[in-house]
mmCIF file of C-alpha atoms in Angstrom:
data_model
loop_
_atom_site.group_PDB
_atom_site.id
_atom_site.type_symbol
_atom_site.label_atom_id
_atom_site.label_comp_id
_atom_site.label_asym_id
_atom_site.label_seq_id
_atom_site.Cartn_x
_atom_site.Cartn_y
_atom_site.Cartn_z
ATOM 1 C CA MET A 1 22.623 9.549 -17.825
ATOM 2 C CA ALA A 2 22.269 10.196 -14.112
ATOM 3 C CA THR A 3 20.051 7.894 -12.131
ATOM 4 C CA PRO A 4 16.987 9.685 -10.713
ATOM 5 C CA GLN A 5 17.310 10.153 -6.978
ATOM 6 C CA ALA A 6 14.644 9.324 -4.451
ATOM 7 C CA ALA A 7 12.943 12.246 -2.800
ATOM 8 C CA GLY A 8 12.649 12.157 0.939
ATOM 9 C CA PRO A 9 9.094 11.404 2.056
ATOM 10 C CA GLU A 10 7.570 14.716 3.065
ATOM 11 C CA GLU A 11 3.871 13.935 3.090
ATOM 12 C CA VAL A 12 1.400 11.086 2.967
ATOM 13 C CA THR A 13 0.789 10.003 -0.613
ATOM 14 C CA ALA A 14 -1.647 7.716 -2.395
ATOM 15 C CA THR A 15 -1.336 4.953 -4.952
ATOM 16 C CA ALA A 16 -3.236 1.818 -6.010
ATOM 17 C CA LEU A 17 -2.060 -1.731 -6.437
ATOM 18 C CA GLY A 18 -1.870 -2.126 -10.205
ATOM 19 C CA THR A 19 -4.878 -3.975 -11.618
ATOM 20 C CA TRP A 20 -7.454 -1.840 -13.391
ATOM 21 C CA PRO A 21 -10.819 -2.563 -15.070
ATOM 22 C CA GLY A 22 -11.497 -2.564 -18.788
ATOM 23 C CA GLU A 23 -9.435 -3.168 -21.897
ATOM 24 C CA ASP A 24 -8.303 0.328 -22.876
ATOM 25 C CA PRO A 25 -4.742 1.145 -21.740
ATOM 26 C CA VAL A 26 -4.984 4.710 -23.054
ATOM 27 C CA GLU A 27 -8.027 5.494 -20.919
ATOM 28 C CA ALA A 28 -6.456 3.749 -17.927
ATOM 29 C CA ALA A 29 -3.221 5.731 -18.204
ATOM 30 C CA ARG A 30 -5.039 9.043 -18.544
ATOM 31 C CA ILE A 31 -7.336 8.418 -15.584
ATOM 32 C CA ILE A 32 -4.613 7.130 -13.287
ATOM 33 C CA ARG A 33 -2.205 9.921 -14.095
ATOM 34 C CA GLY A 34 -4.970 12.494 -13.839
ATOM 35 C CA GLU A 35 -6.065 11.326 -10.392
ATOM 36 C CA LEU A 36 -2.608 10.530 -9.002
ATOM 37 C CA GLY A 37 -0.521 13.500 -10.068
ATOM 38 C CA SER A 38 2.386 14.716 -7.913
ATOM 39 C CA PRO A 39 2.950 14.185 -5.048
ATOM 40 C CA HIS A 40 1.000 10.956 -5.440
ATOM 41 C CA LEU A 41 2.209 7.830 -7.201
ATOM 42 C CA PRO A 42 0.655 6.937 -10.587
ATOM 43 C CA PHE A 43 1.251 3.434 -11.893
ATOM 44 C CA LEU A 44 1.406 1.442 -15.091
ATOM 45 C CA ALA A 45 -1.936 -0.356 -15.088
ATOM 46 C CA GLU A 46 -2.463 -4.085 -15.514
ATOM 47 C CA LEU A 47 -5.659 -4.837 -17.462
ATOM 48 C CA PRO A 48 -6.566 -8.507 -16.939
ATOM 49 C CA ASP A 49 -9.864 -8.025 -18.805
ATOM 50 C CA ARG A 50 -7.835 -8.066 -22.017
ATOM 51 C CA GLY A 51 -7.386 -11.808 -21.547
ATOM 52 C CA VAL A 52 -4.504 -14.262 -21.594
ATOM 53 C CA GLY A 53 -1.163 -12.595 -21.053
ATOM 54 C CA SER A 54 -2.578 -9.495 -19.412
ATOM 55 C CA ASP A 55 -3.144 -11.195 -16.064
ATOM 56 C CA ALA A 56 -0.516 -10.498 -13.397
ATOM 57 C CA LEU A 57 1.051 -13.957 -13.669
ATOM 58 C CA GLY A 58 1.305 -13.992 -17.459
ATOM 59 C CA ARG A 59 2.569 -10.429 -17.568
ATOM 60 C CA SER A 60 5.378 -11.184 -15.124
ATOM 61 C CA ALA A 61 6.183 -14.485 -16.830
ATOM 62 C CA SER A 62 6.667 -12.566 -20.076
ATOM 63 C CA LEU A 63 9.606 -10.784 -18.421
ATOM 64 C CA LEU A 64 11.582 -13.994 -17.926
ATOM 65 C CA VAL A 65 14.965 -14.246 -19.607
ATOM 66 C CA ASP A 66 16.028 -17.582 -21.170
ATOM 67 C CA LEU A 67 12.774 -19.169 -19.981
ATOM 68 C CA SER A 68 9.541 -19.328 -21.951
ATOM 69 C CA VAL A 69 5.958 -20.010 -20.958
ATOM 70 C CA ASP A 70 2.679 -20.855 -22.626
ATOM 71 C CA VAL A 71 -0.858 -21.580 -21.499
ATOM 72 C CA GLN A 72 -2.068 -25.148 -21.030
ATOM 73 C CA PRO A 73 -5.483 -26.326 -19.774
ATOM 74 C CA TYR A 74 -4.221 -26.211 -16.178
ATOM 75 C CA GLY A 75 -2.486 -22.833 -16.471
ATOM 76 C CA TRP A 76 0.832 -21.281 -17.437
ATOM 77 C CA ARG A 77 3.604 -23.820 -18.116
ATOM 78 C CA ILE A 78 7.338 -23.442 -18.663
ATOM 79 C CA VAL A 79 8.094 -24.618 -22.213
ATOM 80 C CA ASP A 80 11.116 -25.056 -24.488
ATOM 81 C CA ARG A 81 10.278 -22.270 -26.917
ATOM 82 C CA PRO A 82 7.971 -19.242 -26.861
ATOM 83 C CA GLY A 83 4.364 -19.868 -27.847
ATOM 84 C CA LYS A 84 1.595 -17.525 -28.931
ATOM 85 C CA ASP A 85 0.527 -16.729 -25.367
ATOM 86 C CA PHE A 86 4.049 -15.705 -24.397
ATOM 87 C CA ARG A 87 4.299 -13.477 -27.447
ATOM 88 C CA ARG A 88 0.866 -12.017 -26.741
ATOM 89 C CA ALA A 89 1.861 -11.143 -23.179
ATOM 90 C CA ARG A 90 5.068 -9.456 -24.311
ATOM 91 C CA SER A 91 3.236 -7.561 -27.033
ATOM 92 C CA ALA A 92 0.598 -6.280 -24.594
ATOM 93 C CA LEU A 93 3.263 -5.040 -22.187
ATOM 94 C CA SER A 94 5.188 -3.323 -24.992
ATOM 95 C CA THR A 95 1.963 -1.645 -26.111
ATOM 96 C CA ASP A 96 1.307 -0.404 -22.583
ATOM 97 C CA ILE A 97 4.803 1.056 -22.270
ATOM 98 C CA ASN A 98 4.502 2.793 -25.644
ATOM 99 C CA ILE A 99 1.120 4.240 -24.660
ATOM 100 C CA LEU A 100 2.584 5.415 -21.364
ATOM 101 C CA ALA A 101 5.265 7.302 -23.294
ATOM 102 C CA ASP A 102 2.610 8.944 -25.486
ATOM 103 C CA VAL A 103 0.440 9.974 -22.533
ATOM 104 C CA ILE A 104 3.405 11.361 -20.599
ATOM 105 C CA GLY A 105 4.600 13.201 -23.701
ATOM 106 C CA ALA A 106 1.260 15.019 -23.923
ATOM 107 C CA GLU A 107 1.327 16.172 -20.284
ATOM 108 C CA ASP A 108 2.349 19.713 -19.406
ATOM 109 C CA THR A 109 3.860 18.675 -16.075
ATOM 110 C CA PRO A 110 4.423 14.904 -15.789
ATOM 111 C CA ALA A 111 4.348 13.340 -12.344
ATOM 112 C CA GLN A 112 7.769 12.969 -10.753
ATOM 113 C CA ASP A 113 7.276 9.296 -9.920
ATOM 114 C CA ILE A 114 5.795 6.189 -11.485
ATOM 115 C CA LYS A 115 5.207 2.684 -10.145
ATOM 116 C CA ILE A 116 5.396 -0.655 -11.874
ATOM 117 C CA GLN A 117 4.328 -4.010 -10.498
ATOM 118 C CA LEU A 118 5.598 -7.545 -10.978
ATOM 119 C CA CYS A 119 4.840 -10.929 -9.493
ATOM 120 C CA GLY A 120 7.417 -12.022 -6.933
ATOM 121 C CA PRO A 121 9.597 -15.106 -7.479
ATOM 122 C CA LEU A 122 7.807 -17.346 -4.968
ATOM 123 C CA SER A 123 4.283 -16.640 -6.206
ATOM 124 C CA LEU A 124 5.599 -16.978 -9.763
ATOM 125 C CA ALA A 125 6.953 -20.436 -8.913
ATOM 126 C CA ALA A 126 3.598 -21.322 -7.345
ATOM 127 C CA GLY A 127 1.701 -20.221 -10.449
ATOM 128 C CA LEU A 128 3.888 -21.685 -13.205
ATOM 129 C CA HIS A 129 3.946 -25.390 -14.032
ATOM 130 C CA LEU A 130 6.708 -27.712 -15.172
ATOM 131 C CA HIS A 131 6.497 -30.072 -18.161
ATOM 132 C CA ASN A 132 4.932 -32.772 -15.991
ATOM 133 C CA GLY A 133 2.134 -30.434 -14.905
ATOM 134 C CA GLU A 134 3.432 -29.975 -11.364
ATOM 135 C CA ARG A 135 4.041 -26.497 -10.028
ATOM 136 C CA ALA A 136 7.581 -25.158 -10.398
ATOM 137 C CA LEU A 137 7.471 -24.572 -6.651
ATOM 138 C CA ILE A 138 8.119 -28.290 -6.119
ATOM 139 C CA ASP A 139 11.650 -28.119 -7.519
ATOM 140 C CA HIS A 140 14.472 -26.198 -5.820
ATOM 141 C CA GLY A 141 16.404 -25.832 -9.074
ATOM 142 C CA ALA A 142 13.332 -24.506 -10.866
ATOM 143 C CA ARG A 143 12.712 -21.967 -8.101
ATOM 144 C CA ARG A 144 16.331 -20.827 -8.293
ATOM 145 C CA ASP A 145 16.238 -20.499 -12.080
ATOM 146 C CA LEU A 146 12.959 -18.587 -11.989
ATOM 147 C CA ALA A 147 14.287 -16.090 -9.441
ATOM 148 C CA ALA A 148 17.423 -15.471 -11.508
ATOM 149 C CA SER A 149 15.439 -15.193 -14.740
ATOM 150 C CA LEU A 150 12.940 -12.787 -13.174
ATOM 151 C CA ALA A 151 15.754 -10.649 -11.773
ATOM 152 C CA ALA A 152 17.307 -10.352 -15.232
ATOM 153 C CA GLY A 153 13.990 -9.524 -16.885
ATOM 154 C CA ALA A 154 12.859 -7.120 -14.175
ATOM 155 C CA GLY A 155 15.875 -4.911 -14.717
ATOM 156 C CA SER A 156 15.148 -4.726 -18.432
ATOM 157 C CA TYR A 157 11.480 -3.949 -17.728
ATOM 158 C CA LEU A 158 12.426 -1.058 -15.493
ATOM 159 C CA SER A 159 14.808 0.317 -18.098
ATOM 160 C CA ARG A 160 12.072 0.282 -20.748
ATOM 161 C CA VAL A 161 9.707 2.169 -18.454
ATOM 162 C CA ALA A 162 12.467 4.668 -17.656
ATOM 163 C CA SER A 163 12.783 5.396 -21.386
ATOM 164 C CA ALA A 164 9.013 5.998 -21.569
ATOM 165 C CA ALA A 165 9.053 8.287 -18.530
ATOM 166 C CA PRO A 166 12.230 10.372 -18.879
ATOM 167 C CA GLY A 167 13.476 11.718 -15.564
ATOM 168 C CA ALA A 168 10.810 9.971 -13.495
ATOM 169 C CA ARG A 169 11.752 8.140 -10.311
ATOM 170 C CA ILE A 170 10.618 4.548 -10.660
ATOM 171 C CA VAL A 171 9.094 2.663 -7.744
ATOM 172 C CA VAL A 172 8.576 -1.103 -7.928
ATOM 173 C CA GLN A 173 5.936 -3.175 -6.157
ATOM 174 C CA ILE A 174 6.722 -6.898 -5.922
ATOM 175 C CA ASP A 175 3.520 -8.891 -5.417
ATOM 176 C CA GLU A 176 3.614 -12.097 -3.376
ATOM 177 C CA PRO A 177 -0.046 -13.100 -2.992
ATOM 178 C CA GLU A 178 0.783 -16.775 -2.360
ATOM 179 C CA ILE A 179 3.591 -16.282 0.129
ATOM 180 C CA ALA A 180 1.783 -17.501 3.247
ATOM 181 C CA SER A 181 0.857 -20.792 1.552
ATOM 182 C CA VAL A 182 4.352 -21.129 0.057
ATOM 183 C CA LEU A 183 6.042 -20.776 3.445
ATOM 184 C CA ALA A 184 3.454 -22.915 5.250
ATOM 185 C CA GLY A 185 3.490 -25.755 2.715
ATOM 186 C CA THR A 186 -0.256 -25.699 2.048
ATOM 187 C CA ILE A 187 -0.300 -25.401 -1.753
ATOM 188 C CA PRO A 188 -1.729 -28.616 -3.253
ATOM 189 C CA THR A 189 0.106 -30.773 -5.752
ATOM 190 C CA SER A 190 -1.368 -31.254 -9.221
ATOM 191 C CA SER A 191 -3.179 -34.395 -8.024
ATOM 192 C CA GLY A 192 -4.696 -32.552 -5.100
ATOM 193 C CA TYR A 193 -3.927 -35.435 -2.749
ATOM 194 C CA ARG A 194 -0.828 -33.884 -1.193
ATOM 195 C CA THR A 195 0.622 -30.475 -0.547
ATOM 196 C CA LEU A 196 3.957 -29.151 -1.717
ATOM 197 C CA ARG A 197 6.737 -28.974 0.817
ATOM 198 C CA SER A 198 7.188 -25.563 2.406
ATOM 199 C CA VAL A 199 9.916 -23.316 1.048
ATOM 200 C CA PRO A 200 12.513 -22.336 3.675
ATOM 201 C CA GLY A 201 12.192 -18.756 4.834
ATOM 202 C CA ARG A 202 15.845 -18.099 4.099
ATOM 203 C CA GLU A 203 15.313 -19.066 0.465
ATOM 204 C CA ALA A 204 12.437 -16.587 0.200
ATOM 205 C CA THR A 205 14.645 -13.836 1.578
ATOM 206 C CA ASP A 206 17.474 -14.688 -0.828
ATOM 207 C CA SER A 207 15.111 -14.791 -3.826
ATOM 208 C CA TRP A 208 13.673 -11.395 -2.993
ATOM 209 C CA GLN A 209 17.115 -9.917 -2.438
ATOM 210 C CA LEU A 210 18.217 -11.141 -5.867
ATOM 211 C CA VAL A 211 15.309 -9.369 -7.555
ATOM 212 C CA ILE A 212 15.596 -6.244 -5.400
ATOM 213 C CA ASP A 213 19.311 -5.917 -6.154
ATOM 214 C CA ALA A 214 18.638 -6.191 -9.906
ATOM 215 C CA LEU A 215 15.930 -3.534 -9.697
ATOM 216 C CA ARG A 216 18.158 -1.173 -7.765
ATOM 217 C CA ALA A 217 20.978 -1.701 -10.251
ATOM 218 C CA ALA A 218 18.534 -0.726 -13.012
ATOM 219 C CA GLY A 219 17.631 2.512 -11.216
ATOM 220 C CA ALA A 220 14.643 1.761 -8.956
ATOM 221 C CA VAL A 221 14.453 4.326 -6.163
ATOM 222 C CA GLU A 222 12.074 2.311 -3.980
ATOM 223 C CA VAL A 223 11.129 -1.369 -3.887
ATOM 224 C CA VAL A 224 8.307 -2.670 -1.702
ATOM 225 C CA ILE A 225 6.949 -6.172 -1.309
ATOM 226 C CA ARG A 226 3.190 -6.557 -1.172
ATOM 227 C CA VAL A 227 1.714 -9.448 0.833
ATOM 228 C CA PRO A 228 -1.685 -10.423 2.265
ATOM 229 C CA GLU A 229 -2.110 -9.755 5.952
ATOM 230 C CA VAL A 230 -2.501 -13.419 6.979
ATOM 231 C CA GLU A 231 0.837 -14.831 8.202
ATOM 232 C CA ALA A 232 2.676 -11.986 6.478
ATOM 233 C CA PRO A 233 6.470 -12.557 6.760
ATOM 234 C CA PHE A 234 7.428 -8.972 7.588
ATOM 235 C CA ASP A 235 10.769 -10.008 9.077
ATOM 236 C CA ARG A 236 11.764 -11.843 5.891
ATOM 237 C CA ILE A 237 10.774 -8.887 3.711
ATOM 238 C CA LEU A 238 12.887 -6.499 5.731
ATOM 239 C CA ALA A 239 15.822 -8.929 5.818
ATOM 240 C CA ALA A 240 15.742 -9.021 2.008
ATOM 241 C CA GLY A 241 16.440 -5.286 1.942
ATOM 242 C CA ALA A 242 13.052 -4.068 0.733
ATOM 243 C CA ASP A 243 12.370 -0.385 1.292
ATOM 244 C CA GLY A 244 8.917 -1.097 2.597
ATOM 245 C CA ILE A 245 5.922 -3.358 3.021
ATOM 246 C CA ALA A 246 2.520 -3.108 1.330
ATOM 247 C CA VAL A 247 -0.244 -4.832 3.282
ATOM 248 C CA PRO A 248 -4.008 -4.470 3.816
ATOM 249 C CA LEU A 249 -4.865 -3.224 7.296
ATOM 250 C CA ARG A 250 -8.225 -4.948 7.710
ATOM 251 C CA GLY A 251 -6.980 -8.098 9.507
ATOM 252 C CA LEU A 252 -3.711 -7.060 11.103
ATOM 253 C CA THR A 253 -3.083 -8.337 14.628
ATOM 254 C CA SER A 254 -1.596 -6.248 17.420
ATOM 255 C CA ARG A 255 1.656 -8.176 17.002
ATOM 256 C CA GLN A 256 1.770 -7.361 13.292
ATOM 257 C CA TRP A 257 1.144 -3.689 13.986
ATOM 258 C CA GLU A 258 4.053 -3.758 16.447
ATOM 259 C CA GLN A 259 6.287 -5.229 13.728
ATOM 260 C CA LEU A 260 5.206 -2.547 11.280
ATOM 261 C CA ALA A 261 5.784 0.166 13.867
ATOM 262 C CA GLY A 262 9.320 -1.107 14.343
ATOM 263 C CA ALA A 263 9.862 -1.038 10.596
ATOM 264 C CA VAL A 264 8.592 2.554 10.358
ATOM 265 C CA GLU A 265 10.847 3.628 13.224
ATOM 266 C CA SER A 266 13.834 2.082 11.415
ATOM 267 C CA GLY A 267 13.097 4.147 8.307
ATOM 268 C CA LYS A 268 11.077 1.685 6.231
ATOM 269 C CA ARG A 269 7.952 2.655 4.290
ATOM 270 C CA LEU A 270 4.485 1.353 5.085
ATOM 271 C CA TRP A 271 2.018 1.133 2.213
ATOM 272 C CA ALA A 272 -1.186 0.906 4.194
ATOM 273 C CA GLY A 273 -4.096 -0.861 2.500
ATOM 274 C CA ALA A 274 -6.514 1.292 4.439
ATOM 275 C CA LEU A 275 -9.392 1.699 1.965
ATOM 276 C CA ASP A 276 -11.553 -1.427 1.910
ATOM 277 C CA VAL A 277 -12.601 -2.109 -1.695
ATOM 278 C CA SER A 278 -13.369 -5.816 -1.324
ATOM 279 C CA ASN A 279 -17.015 -5.259 -2.337
ATOM 280 C CA PRO A 280 -17.131 -3.275 -5.602
ATOM 281 C CA ALA A 281 -20.876 -2.738 -5.200
ATOM 282 C CA ALA A 282 -20.573 -1.140 -1.767
ATOM 283 C CA ALA A 283 -20.289 2.561 -1.119
ATOM 284 C CA LEU A 284 -16.784 3.719 -0.304
ATOM 285 C CA PRO A 285 -16.038 4.325 3.386
ATOM 286 C CA ARG A 286 -16.037 7.911 4.605
ATOM 287 C CA VAL A 287 -12.696 9.714 4.567
ATOM 288 C CA ALA A 288 -12.758 10.258 8.339
ATOM 289 C CA ASP A 289 -13.369 6.546 8.967
ATOM 290 C CA VAL A 290 -10.457 5.495 6.753
ATOM 291 C CA VAL A 291 -8.153 8.033 8.376
ATOM 292 C CA GLU A 292 -9.106 6.601 11.762
ATOM 293 C CA THR A 293 -8.215 3.022 10.705
ATOM 294 C CA VAL A 294 -4.646 4.262 10.292
ATOM 295 C CA TRP A 295 -4.432 6.875 13.025
ATOM 296 C CA ARG A 296 -5.870 4.843 15.904
ATOM 297 C CA PRO A 297 -3.299 1.987 15.885
ATOM 298 C CA TRP A 298 -0.568 4.454 14.897
ATOM 299 C CA ARG A 299 -1.228 6.518 17.992
ATOM 300 C CA GLN A 300 -1.684 3.472 20.260
ATOM 301 C CA LEU A 301 1.756 2.173 19.272
ATOM 302 C CA GLY A 302 3.391 5.451 20.194
ATOM 303 C CA LEU A 303 4.269 6.480 16.653
ATOM 304 C CA THR A 304 4.394 10.232 16.192
ATOM 305 C CA ALA A 305 2.166 12.261 13.922
ATOM 306 C CA PRO A 306 5.141 13.553 11.868
ATOM 307 C CA ALA A 307 6.131 9.910 11.182
ATOM 308 C CA LEU A 308 2.982 9.612 9.052
ATOM 309 C CA SER A 309 4.891 11.444 6.316
ATOM 310 C CA GLY A 310 6.535 8.184 5.277
ATOM 311 C CA LEU A 311 3.164 6.542 4.593
ATOM 312 C CA ARG A 312 1.471 5.642 1.335
ATOM 313 C CA VAL A 313 -2.234 4.801 1.410
ATOM 314 C CA THR A 314 -3.623 2.181 -0.974
ATOM 315 C CA PRO A 315 -6.810 0.196 -1.498
ATOM 316 C CA SER A 316 -7.045 -3.158 0.270
ATOM 317 C CA ASP A 317 -7.151 -4.962 -3.095
ATOM 318 C CA GLY A 318 -6.681 -4.441 -6.802
ATOM 319 C CA LEU A 319 -9.423 -2.703 -8.757
ATOM 320 C CA ALA A 320 -9.983 -5.061 -11.703
ATOM 321 C CA ARG A 321 -13.453 -6.098 -10.459
ATOM 322 C CA HIS A 322 -14.634 -2.496 -10.269
ATOM 323 C CA SER A 323 -16.119 -0.421 -13.071
ATOM 324 C CA PRO A 324 -13.858 2.297 -14.490
ATOM 325 C CA SER A 325 -15.949 4.961 -12.754
ATOM 326 C CA SER A 326 -15.812 3.108 -9.441
ATOM 327 C CA ALA A 327 -12.058 2.594 -9.745
ATOM 328 C CA THR A 328 -11.636 6.289 -10.480
ATOM 329 C CA ALA A 329 -13.670 7.123 -7.386
ATOM 330 C CA VAL A 330 -11.323 4.920 -5.351
ATOM 331 C CA LEU A 331 -8.321 6.957 -6.496
ATOM 332 C CA THR A 332 -10.116 10.184 -5.605
ATOM 333 C CA ARG A 333 -10.976 8.860 -2.151
ATOM 334 C CA LEU A 334 -7.372 7.758 -1.584
ATOM 335 C CA THR A 335 -6.042 11.239 -2.248
ATOM 336 C CA GLN A 336 -8.648 12.613 0.164
ATOM 337 C CA VAL A 337 -7.495 10.139 2.827
ATOM 338 C CA ALA A 338 -3.896 11.186 2.210
ATOM 339 C CA ASP A 339 -4.929 14.820 2.699
ATOM 340 C CA GLY A 340 -6.636 13.939 5.976
ATOM 341 C CA LEU A 341 -3.584 12.118 7.276
ATOM 342 C CA ASN A 342 -1.354 14.995 6.208
ATOM 343 C CA GLN A 343 -3.422 17.347 8.344
ATOM 344 C CA LEU A 344 -2.672 15.106 11.328
ATOM 345 C CA ALA A 345 1.019 14.869 10.399
ATOM 346 C CA LEU A 346 1.310 18.655 10.298
ATOM 347 C CA GLY A 347 -0.497 19.009 13.609
#
């Protein structure tokens, strides 16, 4: 079977970051695919409201090969044999993939692309614990084993989604929410009296490259790494071979914008977290205001309007804390923002 080929970016598109409110994967799939049809990027939703195993960490840990996890009072722990929480996480993911296949099968014209998310190897090591209760991040061998195990499982995950979405181009978002603390050495030990030693930047790059290479080998057409804006290691992400960077725009410095501009000029994708959704109770910003948060720095850095065509717009955060109706409104607003930016791109 031929591997789906990536389409060249021709217009600004919209997507969201993966987490979704509620406990109904059927409703989530239908809403997301309804709001984010082609050319936009629908995604396989994560529903943390379903409980243990449906959170981002547990879901990604369930992908591990030759490593098992279970939940202890202090969180997810690496264990000798699979426990009920591990099995629950795997079962929930299998259910979601099966539902995705059913929803796609009922569509007249399925979207050309789909996105999946997984926790990156460094944040996974920060969130999982060893037998002694300490974070796996403390041990170089454990970090290495986790990265290799995640790479093996990620490829299998992508293949399962490809079977559920025949012919679709699969995009992968690697989430590293803890990366700034990992690289700075500010994550506390289990006792809380010390902090864990910082992970060398080169190791982070190598870990990401291992996972990215496995995803590409499995057929991914685009792999981006999502990080918070504070101390975001853009240079390390690009050195790992990622196709792009996903980052909220709200706190970017001028220096960070310059780094992103350089990445765009070199052909990398920017997933711009332009729509502030940090307060679920607040009204959504106006389309024109969101467009301006992208266009103003874009123009100031000398980037051209046609270069906007490589952009994806996203919310600043996941949508799990929103109501389903509010989350749906966010997707609608994102597509409107994409339309506004496309008008600028076309002159």
